[in-house]
Tab-separated table of C-alpha atoms in Angstrom:
chain	number	residue	atom	x	y	z
T	1441	MET	CA	-10.227	29.089	20.519
T	1442	LYS	CA	-9.030	28.449	24.069
T	1443	ILE	CA	-7.023	25.241	24.474
T	1444	TYR	CA	-6.305	23.458	27.744
T	1445	PHE	CA	-3.243	21.257	27.297
T	1446	ALA	CA	-2.707	18.607	29.970
T	1447	GLY	CA	0.572	16.787	30.521
T	1448	SER	CA	2.343	15.289	33.492
T	1449	ILE	CA	4.091	17.611	35.921
T	1450	ARG	CA	4.338	15.902	39.285
T	1451	GLY	CA	4.034	12.463	37.709
T	1452	GLY	CA	7.322	13.032	35.867
T	1453	ARG	CA	8.871	15.476	33.424
T	1454	ASP	CA	10.518	13.091	30.954
T	1455	ASP	CA	8.366	14.446	28.110
T	1456	LYS	CA	8.738	18.174	28.799
T	1457	LYS	CA	10.390	18.822	25.405
T	1458	LEU	CA	7.533	16.999	23.686
T	1459	TYR	CA	5.034	19.116	25.651
T	1460	GLU	CA	6.838	22.281	24.589
T	1461	ASP	CA	6.661	21.225	20.919
T	1462	ILE	CA	2.971	20.293	21.182
T	1463	ILE	CA	2.120	23.607	22.839
T	1464	LYS	CA	4.006	25.506	20.139
T	1465	THR	CA	1.950	23.731	17.455
T	1466	LEU	CA	-1.338	24.154	19.348
T	1467	SER	CA	-0.709	27.877	19.727
T	1468	THR	CA	-1.088	28.245	15.953
T	1469	TYR	CA	-4.741	27.158	16.400
T	1470	GLY	CA	-5.650	29.229	19.434
T	1471	GLU	CA	-4.648	30.396	22.892
T	1472	VAL	CA	-3.036	27.675	25.002
T	1473	LEU	CA	-4.065	28.457	28.562
T	1474	THR	CA	-1.548	26.061	30.104
T	1475	GLU	CA	1.693	27.016	28.353
T	1476	HIS	CA	3.627	26.470	31.593
T	1477	VAL	CA	3.267	22.680	31.182
T	1478	GLY	CA	5.890	22.859	28.425
T	1479	ASN	CA	8.296	25.045	30.391
T	1480	GLN	CA	11.701	23.326	30.317
T	1481	LYS	CA	12.582	24.709	33.767
T	1482	LEU	CA	9.464	23.312	35.448
T	1483	THR	CA	10.359	20.278	37.556
T	1484	ALA	CA	8.306	17.413	38.979
T	1485	SER	CA	8.029	19.516	42.143
T	1486	GLY	CA	5.657	21.810	40.273
T	1487	GLU	CA	5.520	25.578	40.271
T	1488	ASP	CA	7.511	27.417	42.931
T	1489	GLY	CA	5.792	29.842	45.258
T	1490	SER	CA	2.192	28.797	44.621
T	1491	THR	CA	-0.001	26.839	46.990
T	1492	ASP	CA	-1.758	23.681	45.863
T	1493	GLU	CA	-5.096	25.426	46.492
T	1494	TYR	CA	-4.150	28.355	44.244
T	1495	LEU	CA	-2.963	26.019	41.458
T	1496	TYR	CA	-6.130	23.918	41.680
T	1497	LYS	CA	-8.451	26.930	41.482
T	1498	ARG	CA	-6.464	28.500	38.642
T	1499	ASP	CA	-6.369	25.291	36.630
T	1500	MET	CA	-10.078	24.554	37.164
T	1501	ASN	CA	-10.913	28.079	35.992
T	1502	TRP	CA	-8.797	27.590	32.871
T	1503	LEU	CA	-10.418	24.214	32.283
T	1504	LYS	CA	-13.908	25.722	32.587
T	1505	GLU	CA	-13.147	28.497	30.102
T	1506	SER	CA	-11.457	26.226	27.564
T	1507	ASP	CA	-13.115	25.181	24.323
T	1508	VAL	CA	-11.116	21.977	23.980
T	1509	VAL	CA	-8.869	19.802	26.160
T	1510	ILE	CA	-5.865	18.086	24.642
T	1511	ALA	CA	-3.882	15.679	26.800
T	1512	GLU	CA	-0.652	13.773	26.295
T	1513	VAL	CA	-1.226	10.694	28.452
T	1514	SER	CA	1.820	8.453	28.003
T	1515	THR	CA	3.131	9.361	31.495
T	1516	PRO	CA	0.681	8.285	34.223
T	1517	SER	CA	-0.569	11.323	36.142
T	1518	LEU	CA	-3.356	11.596	38.708
T	1519	GLY	CA	-3.630	15.309	37.921
T	1520	VAL	CA	-4.152	14.752	34.206
T	1521	GLY	CA	-6.668	12.014	34.977
T	1522	TYR	CA	-8.591	14.357	37.262
T	1523	GLU	CA	-8.555	17.137	34.663
T	1524	LEU	CA	-9.890	14.758	32.018
T	1525	ALA	CA	-12.663	13.561	34.335
T	1526	LYS	CA	-13.732	17.160	35.057
T	1527	ALA	CA	-13.552	18.040	31.360
T	1528	GLU	CA	-15.814	15.095	30.537
T	1529	GLU	CA	-18.207	16.070	33.330
T	1530	TRP	CA	-18.382	19.605	31.929
T	1531	GLY	CA	-18.977	18.408	28.355
T	1532	LYS	CA	-15.659	19.603	26.940
T	1533	LYS	CA	-14.274	18.280	23.662
T	1534	ILE	CA	-11.327	16.031	24.570
T	1535	LEU	CA	-8.445	14.593	22.565
T	1536	CYS	CA	-5.952	12.262	24.280
T	1537	PHE	CA	-2.854	10.842	22.667
T	1538	ILE	CA	0.302	8.942	23.559
C-alpha cells in the first residue's frame, strides 16, 4: 500500500516529532511516500534547493499514486488543505486527525 502522509511544513513545524512517530507507525502498513514531512531537520522554510514548481509536481505525482491519504491537521496549513482537496477530487481514501 502506498501512503501519502500530509502534515504542516511551511505552516509551522511544532509537531515534527509527532509526524516522525506517525510516519514510523504508518511505514509498518505500507510505503510512506512523504517520509520527509517527519524529518527533524526540515524547517518551516521547506526543502532546500528545490523550486516550488518541482515540489508541487513531485507531491502531486505522489498523491496521484497513493492508495490512501492520512493527514495530521491540528496545525493550519494551506498546503495540507490543498492536498486534501485534490485527494477528494481524485477519489482517494482520506483519514484526518488532530
